[in-house]
Coordinates of C-alpha atoms in Angstrom, one line a residue:
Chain C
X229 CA 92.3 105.3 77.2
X230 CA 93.3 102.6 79.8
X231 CA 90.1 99.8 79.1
X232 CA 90.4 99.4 83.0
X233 CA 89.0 102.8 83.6
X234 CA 87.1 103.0 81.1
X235 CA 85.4 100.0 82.8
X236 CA 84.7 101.4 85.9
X237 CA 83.6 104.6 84.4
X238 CA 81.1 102.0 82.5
X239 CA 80.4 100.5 85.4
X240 CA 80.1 104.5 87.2
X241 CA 78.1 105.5 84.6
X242 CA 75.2 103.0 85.4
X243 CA 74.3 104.5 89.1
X244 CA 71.5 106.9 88.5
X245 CA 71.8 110.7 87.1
X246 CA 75.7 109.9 86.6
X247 CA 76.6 111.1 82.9
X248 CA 80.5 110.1 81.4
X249 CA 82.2 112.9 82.6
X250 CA 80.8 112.8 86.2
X251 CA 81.9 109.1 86.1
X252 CA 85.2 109.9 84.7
X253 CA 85.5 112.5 87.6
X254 CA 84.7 109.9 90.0
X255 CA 87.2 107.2 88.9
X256 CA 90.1 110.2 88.6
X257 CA 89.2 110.8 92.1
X258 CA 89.5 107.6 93.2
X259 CA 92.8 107.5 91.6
X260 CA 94.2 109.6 94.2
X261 CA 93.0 107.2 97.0
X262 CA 94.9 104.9 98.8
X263 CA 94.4 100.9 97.4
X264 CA 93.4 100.3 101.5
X265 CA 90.9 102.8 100.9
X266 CA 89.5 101.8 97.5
X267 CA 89.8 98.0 98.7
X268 CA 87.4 99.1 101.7
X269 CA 84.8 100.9 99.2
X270 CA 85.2 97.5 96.9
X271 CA 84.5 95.2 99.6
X272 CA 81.6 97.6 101.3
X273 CA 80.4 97.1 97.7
X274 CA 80.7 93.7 96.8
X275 CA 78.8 92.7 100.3
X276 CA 76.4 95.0 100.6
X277 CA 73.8 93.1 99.7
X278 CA 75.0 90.1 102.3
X279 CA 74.9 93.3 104.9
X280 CA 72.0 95.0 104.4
X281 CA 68.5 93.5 104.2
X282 CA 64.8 94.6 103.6
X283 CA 62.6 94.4 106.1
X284 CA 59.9 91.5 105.6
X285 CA 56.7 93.5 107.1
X286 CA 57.5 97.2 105.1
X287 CA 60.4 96.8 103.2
X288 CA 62.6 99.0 105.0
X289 CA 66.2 98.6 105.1
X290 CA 66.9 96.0 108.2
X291 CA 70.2 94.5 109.4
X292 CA 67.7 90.8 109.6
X293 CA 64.1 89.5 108.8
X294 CA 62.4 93.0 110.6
X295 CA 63.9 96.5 110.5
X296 CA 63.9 98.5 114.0
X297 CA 60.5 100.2 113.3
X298 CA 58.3 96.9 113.0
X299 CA 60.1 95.6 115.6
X300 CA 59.6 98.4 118.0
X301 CA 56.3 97.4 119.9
X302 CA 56.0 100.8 121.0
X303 CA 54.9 102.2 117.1
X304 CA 51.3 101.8 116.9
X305 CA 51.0 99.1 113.8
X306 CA 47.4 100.3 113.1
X307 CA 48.9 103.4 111.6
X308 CA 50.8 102.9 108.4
X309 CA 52.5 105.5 106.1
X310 CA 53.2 104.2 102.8
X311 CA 56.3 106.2 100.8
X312 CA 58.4 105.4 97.6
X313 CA 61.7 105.1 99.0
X314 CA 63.7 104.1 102.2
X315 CA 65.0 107.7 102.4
X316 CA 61.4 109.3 102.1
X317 CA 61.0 107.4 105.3
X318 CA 63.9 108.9 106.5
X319 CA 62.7 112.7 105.7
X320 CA 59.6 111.8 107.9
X321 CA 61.9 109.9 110.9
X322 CA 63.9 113.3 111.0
X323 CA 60.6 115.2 111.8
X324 CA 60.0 112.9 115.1
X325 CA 56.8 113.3 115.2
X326 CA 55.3 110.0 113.5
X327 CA 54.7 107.3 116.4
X328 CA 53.3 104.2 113.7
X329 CA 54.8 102.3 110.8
X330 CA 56.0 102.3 107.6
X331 CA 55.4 100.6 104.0
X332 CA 58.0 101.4 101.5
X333 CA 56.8 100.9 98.1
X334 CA 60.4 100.7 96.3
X335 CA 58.9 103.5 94.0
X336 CA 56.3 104.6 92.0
X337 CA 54.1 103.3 89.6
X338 CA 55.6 104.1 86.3
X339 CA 54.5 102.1 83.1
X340 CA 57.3 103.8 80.7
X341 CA 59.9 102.9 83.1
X342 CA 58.9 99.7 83.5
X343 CA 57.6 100.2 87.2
X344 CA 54.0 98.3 87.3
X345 CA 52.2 97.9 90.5
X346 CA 53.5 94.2 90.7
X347 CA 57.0 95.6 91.1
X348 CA 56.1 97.5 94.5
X349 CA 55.8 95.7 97.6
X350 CA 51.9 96.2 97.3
X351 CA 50.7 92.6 98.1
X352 CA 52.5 92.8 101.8
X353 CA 51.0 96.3 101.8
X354 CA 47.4 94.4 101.6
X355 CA 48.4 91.7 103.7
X356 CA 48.9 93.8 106.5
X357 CA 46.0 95.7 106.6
X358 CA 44.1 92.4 105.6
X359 CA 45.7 91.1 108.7
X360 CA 45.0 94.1 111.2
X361 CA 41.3 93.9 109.9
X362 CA 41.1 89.9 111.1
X363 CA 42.2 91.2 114.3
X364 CA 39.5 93.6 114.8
X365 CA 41.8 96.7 114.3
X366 CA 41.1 99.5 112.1
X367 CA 44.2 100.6 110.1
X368 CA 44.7 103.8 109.0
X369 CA 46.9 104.3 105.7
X370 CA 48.7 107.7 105.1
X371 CA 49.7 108.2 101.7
X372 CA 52.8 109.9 101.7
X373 CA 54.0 109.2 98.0
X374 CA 55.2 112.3 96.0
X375 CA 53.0 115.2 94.1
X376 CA 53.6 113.8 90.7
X377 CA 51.8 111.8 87.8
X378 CA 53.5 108.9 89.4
X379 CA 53.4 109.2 92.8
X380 CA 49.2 110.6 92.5
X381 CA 48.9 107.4 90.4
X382 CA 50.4 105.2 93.1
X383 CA 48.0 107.0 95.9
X384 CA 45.0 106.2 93.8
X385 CA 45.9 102.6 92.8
X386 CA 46.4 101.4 96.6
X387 CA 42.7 103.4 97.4
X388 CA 41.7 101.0 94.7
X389 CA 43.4 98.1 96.4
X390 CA 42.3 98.7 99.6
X391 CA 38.4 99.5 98.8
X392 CA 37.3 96.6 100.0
X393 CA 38.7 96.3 103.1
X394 CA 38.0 98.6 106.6
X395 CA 40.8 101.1 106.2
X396 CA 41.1 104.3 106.8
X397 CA 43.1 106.4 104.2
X398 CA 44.3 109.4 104.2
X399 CA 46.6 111.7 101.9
X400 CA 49.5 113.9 103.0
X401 CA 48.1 117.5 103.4
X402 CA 49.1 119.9 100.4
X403 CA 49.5 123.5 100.3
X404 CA 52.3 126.3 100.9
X405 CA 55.3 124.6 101.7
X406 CA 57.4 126.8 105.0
X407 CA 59.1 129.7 104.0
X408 CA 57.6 129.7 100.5
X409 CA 56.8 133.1 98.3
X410 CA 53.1 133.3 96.7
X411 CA 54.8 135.1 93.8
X412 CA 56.6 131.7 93.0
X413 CA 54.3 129.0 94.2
X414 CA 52.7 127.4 91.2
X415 CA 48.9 126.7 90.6
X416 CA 48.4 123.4 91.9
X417 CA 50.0 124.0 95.2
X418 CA 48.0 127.3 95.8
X419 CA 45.0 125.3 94.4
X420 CA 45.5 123.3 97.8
X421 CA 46.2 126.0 99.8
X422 CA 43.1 127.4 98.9
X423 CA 40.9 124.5 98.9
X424 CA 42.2 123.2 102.3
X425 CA 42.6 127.0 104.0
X426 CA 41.6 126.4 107.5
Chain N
X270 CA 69.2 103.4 109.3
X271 CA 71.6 100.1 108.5
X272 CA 75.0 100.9 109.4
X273 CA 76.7 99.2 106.5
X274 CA 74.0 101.3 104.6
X275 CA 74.7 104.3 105.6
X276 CA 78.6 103.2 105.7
X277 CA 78.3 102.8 101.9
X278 CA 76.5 106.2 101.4
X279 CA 79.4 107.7 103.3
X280 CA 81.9 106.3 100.7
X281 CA 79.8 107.4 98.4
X282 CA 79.4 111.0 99.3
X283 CA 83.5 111.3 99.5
X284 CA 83.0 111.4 95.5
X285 CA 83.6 114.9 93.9
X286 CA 80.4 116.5 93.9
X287 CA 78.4 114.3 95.9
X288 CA 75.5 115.0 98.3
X289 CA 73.8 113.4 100.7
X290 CA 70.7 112.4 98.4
X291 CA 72.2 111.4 95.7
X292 CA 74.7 109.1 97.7
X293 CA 71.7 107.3 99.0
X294 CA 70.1 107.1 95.9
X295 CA 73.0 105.7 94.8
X296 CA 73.0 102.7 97.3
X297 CA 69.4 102.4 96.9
X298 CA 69.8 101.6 92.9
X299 CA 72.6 99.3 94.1
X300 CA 70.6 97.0 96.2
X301 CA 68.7 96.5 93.1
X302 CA 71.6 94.8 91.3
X303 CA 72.5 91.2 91.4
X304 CA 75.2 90.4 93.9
X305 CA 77.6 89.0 91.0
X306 CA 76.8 92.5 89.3
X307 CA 78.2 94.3 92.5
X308 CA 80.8 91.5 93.5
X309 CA 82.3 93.2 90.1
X310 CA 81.7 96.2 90.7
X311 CA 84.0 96.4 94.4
X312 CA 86.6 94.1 92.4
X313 CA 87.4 96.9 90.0
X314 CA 87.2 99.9 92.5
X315 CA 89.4 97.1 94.6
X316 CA 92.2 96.5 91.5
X317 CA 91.8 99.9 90.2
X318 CA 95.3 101.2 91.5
X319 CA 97.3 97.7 90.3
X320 CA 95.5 98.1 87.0
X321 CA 95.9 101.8 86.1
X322 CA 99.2 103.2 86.0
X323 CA 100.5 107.0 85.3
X324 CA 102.7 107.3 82.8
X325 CA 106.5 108.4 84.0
X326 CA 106.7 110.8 81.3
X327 CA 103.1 112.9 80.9
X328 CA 101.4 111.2 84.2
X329 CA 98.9 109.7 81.4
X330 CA 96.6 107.0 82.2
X331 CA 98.9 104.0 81.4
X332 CA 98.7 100.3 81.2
X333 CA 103.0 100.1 82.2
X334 CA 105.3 102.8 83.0
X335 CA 105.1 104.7 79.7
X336 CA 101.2 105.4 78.1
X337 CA 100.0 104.9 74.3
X338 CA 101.1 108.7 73.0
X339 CA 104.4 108.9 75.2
X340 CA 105.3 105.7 73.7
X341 CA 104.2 106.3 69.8
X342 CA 107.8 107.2 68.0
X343 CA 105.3 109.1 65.7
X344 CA 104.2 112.1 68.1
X345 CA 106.2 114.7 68.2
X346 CA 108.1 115.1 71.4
X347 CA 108.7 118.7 70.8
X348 CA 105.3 119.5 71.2
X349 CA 103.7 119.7 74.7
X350 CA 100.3 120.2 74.9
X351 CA 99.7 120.4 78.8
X352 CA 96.6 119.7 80.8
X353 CA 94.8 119.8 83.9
X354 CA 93.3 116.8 84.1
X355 CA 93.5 113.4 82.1
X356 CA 89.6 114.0 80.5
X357 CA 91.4 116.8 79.1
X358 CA 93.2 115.1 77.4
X359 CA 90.6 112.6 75.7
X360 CA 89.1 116.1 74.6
X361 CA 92.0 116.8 72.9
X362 CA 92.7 113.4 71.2
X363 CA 88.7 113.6 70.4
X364 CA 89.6 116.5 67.9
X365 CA 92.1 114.2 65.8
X366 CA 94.3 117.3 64.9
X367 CA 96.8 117.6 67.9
X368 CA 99.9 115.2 66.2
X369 CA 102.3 116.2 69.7
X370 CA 102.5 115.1 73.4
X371 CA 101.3 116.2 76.4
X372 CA 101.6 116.6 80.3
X373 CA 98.5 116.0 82.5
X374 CA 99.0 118.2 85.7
X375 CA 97.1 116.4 88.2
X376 CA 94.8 119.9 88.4
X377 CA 94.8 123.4 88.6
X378 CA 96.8 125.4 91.4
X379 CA 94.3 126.1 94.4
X380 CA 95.5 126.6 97.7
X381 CA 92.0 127.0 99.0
X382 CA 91.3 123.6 98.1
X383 CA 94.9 122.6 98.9
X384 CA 96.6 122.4 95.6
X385 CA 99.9 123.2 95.7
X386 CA 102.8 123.9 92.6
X387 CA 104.3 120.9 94.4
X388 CA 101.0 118.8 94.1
X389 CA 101.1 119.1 90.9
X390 CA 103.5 117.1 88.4
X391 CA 105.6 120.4 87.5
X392 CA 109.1 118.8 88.1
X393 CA 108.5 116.6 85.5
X394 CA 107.5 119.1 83.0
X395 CA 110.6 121.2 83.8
X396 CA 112.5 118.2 83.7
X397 CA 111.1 117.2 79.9
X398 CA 111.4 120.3 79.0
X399 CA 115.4 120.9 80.2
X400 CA 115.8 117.5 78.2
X401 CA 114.5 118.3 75.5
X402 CA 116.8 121.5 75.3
X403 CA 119.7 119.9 76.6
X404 CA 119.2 117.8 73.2
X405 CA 119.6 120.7 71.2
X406 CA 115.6 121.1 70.7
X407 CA 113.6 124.1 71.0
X408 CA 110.1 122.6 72.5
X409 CA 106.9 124.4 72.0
X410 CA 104.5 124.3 75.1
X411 CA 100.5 124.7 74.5
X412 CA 99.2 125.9 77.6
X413 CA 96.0 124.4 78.0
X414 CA 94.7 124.7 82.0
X415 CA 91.0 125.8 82.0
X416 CA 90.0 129.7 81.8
X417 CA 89.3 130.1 85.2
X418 CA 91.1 131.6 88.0
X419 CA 92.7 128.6 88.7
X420 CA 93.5 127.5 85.1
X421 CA 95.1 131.0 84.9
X422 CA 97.2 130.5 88.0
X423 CA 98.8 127.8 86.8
X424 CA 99.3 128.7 83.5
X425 CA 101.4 132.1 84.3
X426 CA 103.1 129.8 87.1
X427 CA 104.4 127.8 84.0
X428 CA 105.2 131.1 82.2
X429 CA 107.5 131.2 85.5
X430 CA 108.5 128.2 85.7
X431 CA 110.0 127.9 81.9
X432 CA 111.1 131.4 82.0
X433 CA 115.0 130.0 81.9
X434 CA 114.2 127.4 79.2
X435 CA 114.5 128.0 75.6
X436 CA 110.9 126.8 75.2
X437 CA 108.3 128.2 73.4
X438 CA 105.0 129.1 75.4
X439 CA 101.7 129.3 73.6
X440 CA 98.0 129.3 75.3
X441 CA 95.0 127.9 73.4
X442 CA 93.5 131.1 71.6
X443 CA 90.0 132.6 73.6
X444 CA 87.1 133.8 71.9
X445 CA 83.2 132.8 70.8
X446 CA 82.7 128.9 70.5
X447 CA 80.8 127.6 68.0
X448 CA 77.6 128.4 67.7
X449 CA 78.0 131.0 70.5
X450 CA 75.4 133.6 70.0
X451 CA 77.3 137.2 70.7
X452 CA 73.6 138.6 73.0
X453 CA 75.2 135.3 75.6
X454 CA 78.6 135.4 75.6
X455 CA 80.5 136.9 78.7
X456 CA 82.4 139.9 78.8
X457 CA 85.3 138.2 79.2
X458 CA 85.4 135.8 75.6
X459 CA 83.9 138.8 74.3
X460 CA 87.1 141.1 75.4
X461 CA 89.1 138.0 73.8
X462 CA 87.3 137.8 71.1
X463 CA 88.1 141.5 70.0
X464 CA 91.8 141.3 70.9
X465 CA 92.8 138.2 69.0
X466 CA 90.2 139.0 66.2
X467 CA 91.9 138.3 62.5

């Protein structure tokens, strides 16, 4: 087959979840383009990195050195909510009901894939709660990272980190999810529900 | 969220099969990546088009205006072994026993999704097959579209299509794949499987 395909199939192939022949259905598509478009995707591509930065309080995506949340004196920075990824953050944004600030991770702590907690942005996470302390504040931390062996793991290393210091953390709430069916909720959700029934 | 962020993810989701999620999952793995690693990424989605030709003949992938099997004296050129879609192809090739040509369709007739008989590369196929004839050969077409409404379309539009021609029209035979276990299969292979049983 053409090696210049198969390249970008290669290349298709390393973006997360893709197997060959969902790359290979990509490329094809793209074959049907025209080259203004596909030079627009290679050049959104090739300077994405130059466009798009992280955000040097929580790691969020930011067009410079703070993204629009930090820099937005009207969120309370006492209250921060600490998820895996950028569009975790997002999920919660959509809900408009969270007034603080943020702390994206960049993931969850995962040993087998590599993922230890000095890859996540946890030292800045401690720095800013260090920092509210000094100034007589007293933070509150929501956990927000996901319901599984990773994310739990992530929740109870930063409870670790942050022993020694004033904060207050708290966990997501657990339990029936909207719209969900006893028959098919599994144990450790109704576990919650139970246990945290008001 | 970043503009050139969600710019990118809006590329992204224009790929067959696509969502939301997974586009910005996509973009999130990316900003992982060095720069260089992406610089080469956009350059081959920019070149794709000036590096991968169809082939004037089949509408094969193809480094000039002819591709590898059009070009190889050694295939038969009676033999037409049509597809819908390039990766068809590969499977074919994969196998090792197909010694003929083929014709890559471009897809399967849809107007719903807007896929015409004109959309597809049909006059070319007539036109191979008329040659052929006009050259005092008999050319044997394999009808190989997918079994699926679609595949089927197209495949008794070629039946049309060649009506005039001296060609012969076969269809891959239908039945149990390997390793099918009988309790799974659907009515339909079943049905097939009776018919064409030897």
């Amino acid at each position: 087959m053409n090696p210049r395909f198969k390249y970008l199939v290669s290349l298709f192939r390393k973006l997360p979840g893709v197997g060959p022949r969902q790359a290979a259905r990509f490329v094809l598509s793209l074959l049907n383009r025209d080259e203004s478009e596909l030079a627009e995707f290679g050049q959104a591509l090739s300077t994405l990195k130059q466009s798009v930065k992280f955000c040097q309080e929580c790691s969020n995506l930011a067009d410079n050195s703070h993204c629009l949340i930090c820099s937005n004196a009207k969120r309370d920075p006492t209250q921060i909510l600490v998820v895996e990824k950028v569009t975790d953050l997002d999920s919660i944004e959509r809900t408009g009901l969270y007034r603080g600030r943020y702390h994206v991770l960049g993931g969850a702590i995962s040993p087998v894939d590599g993922i230890l907690p000095e890859t996540l942005s946890l030292g800045t996470l401690k720095r800013r709660v260090t920092e509210l302390a000094a100034g007589g504040k007293i933070p509150e931390i929501i956990l927000a990272t996901s319901i599984t062996a990773e994310g739990e793991t992530t929740a109870l290393y930063i409870q670790e980190l942050l022993k020694e210091t004033p904060a207050t953390i708290t966990r997501l709430a657990r339990g029936l999810s909207s719209g969900a069916n006893l028959e098919y909720a599994d144990e450790g959700t109704l576990k919650h529900a139970l246990e945290q029934r008001k």
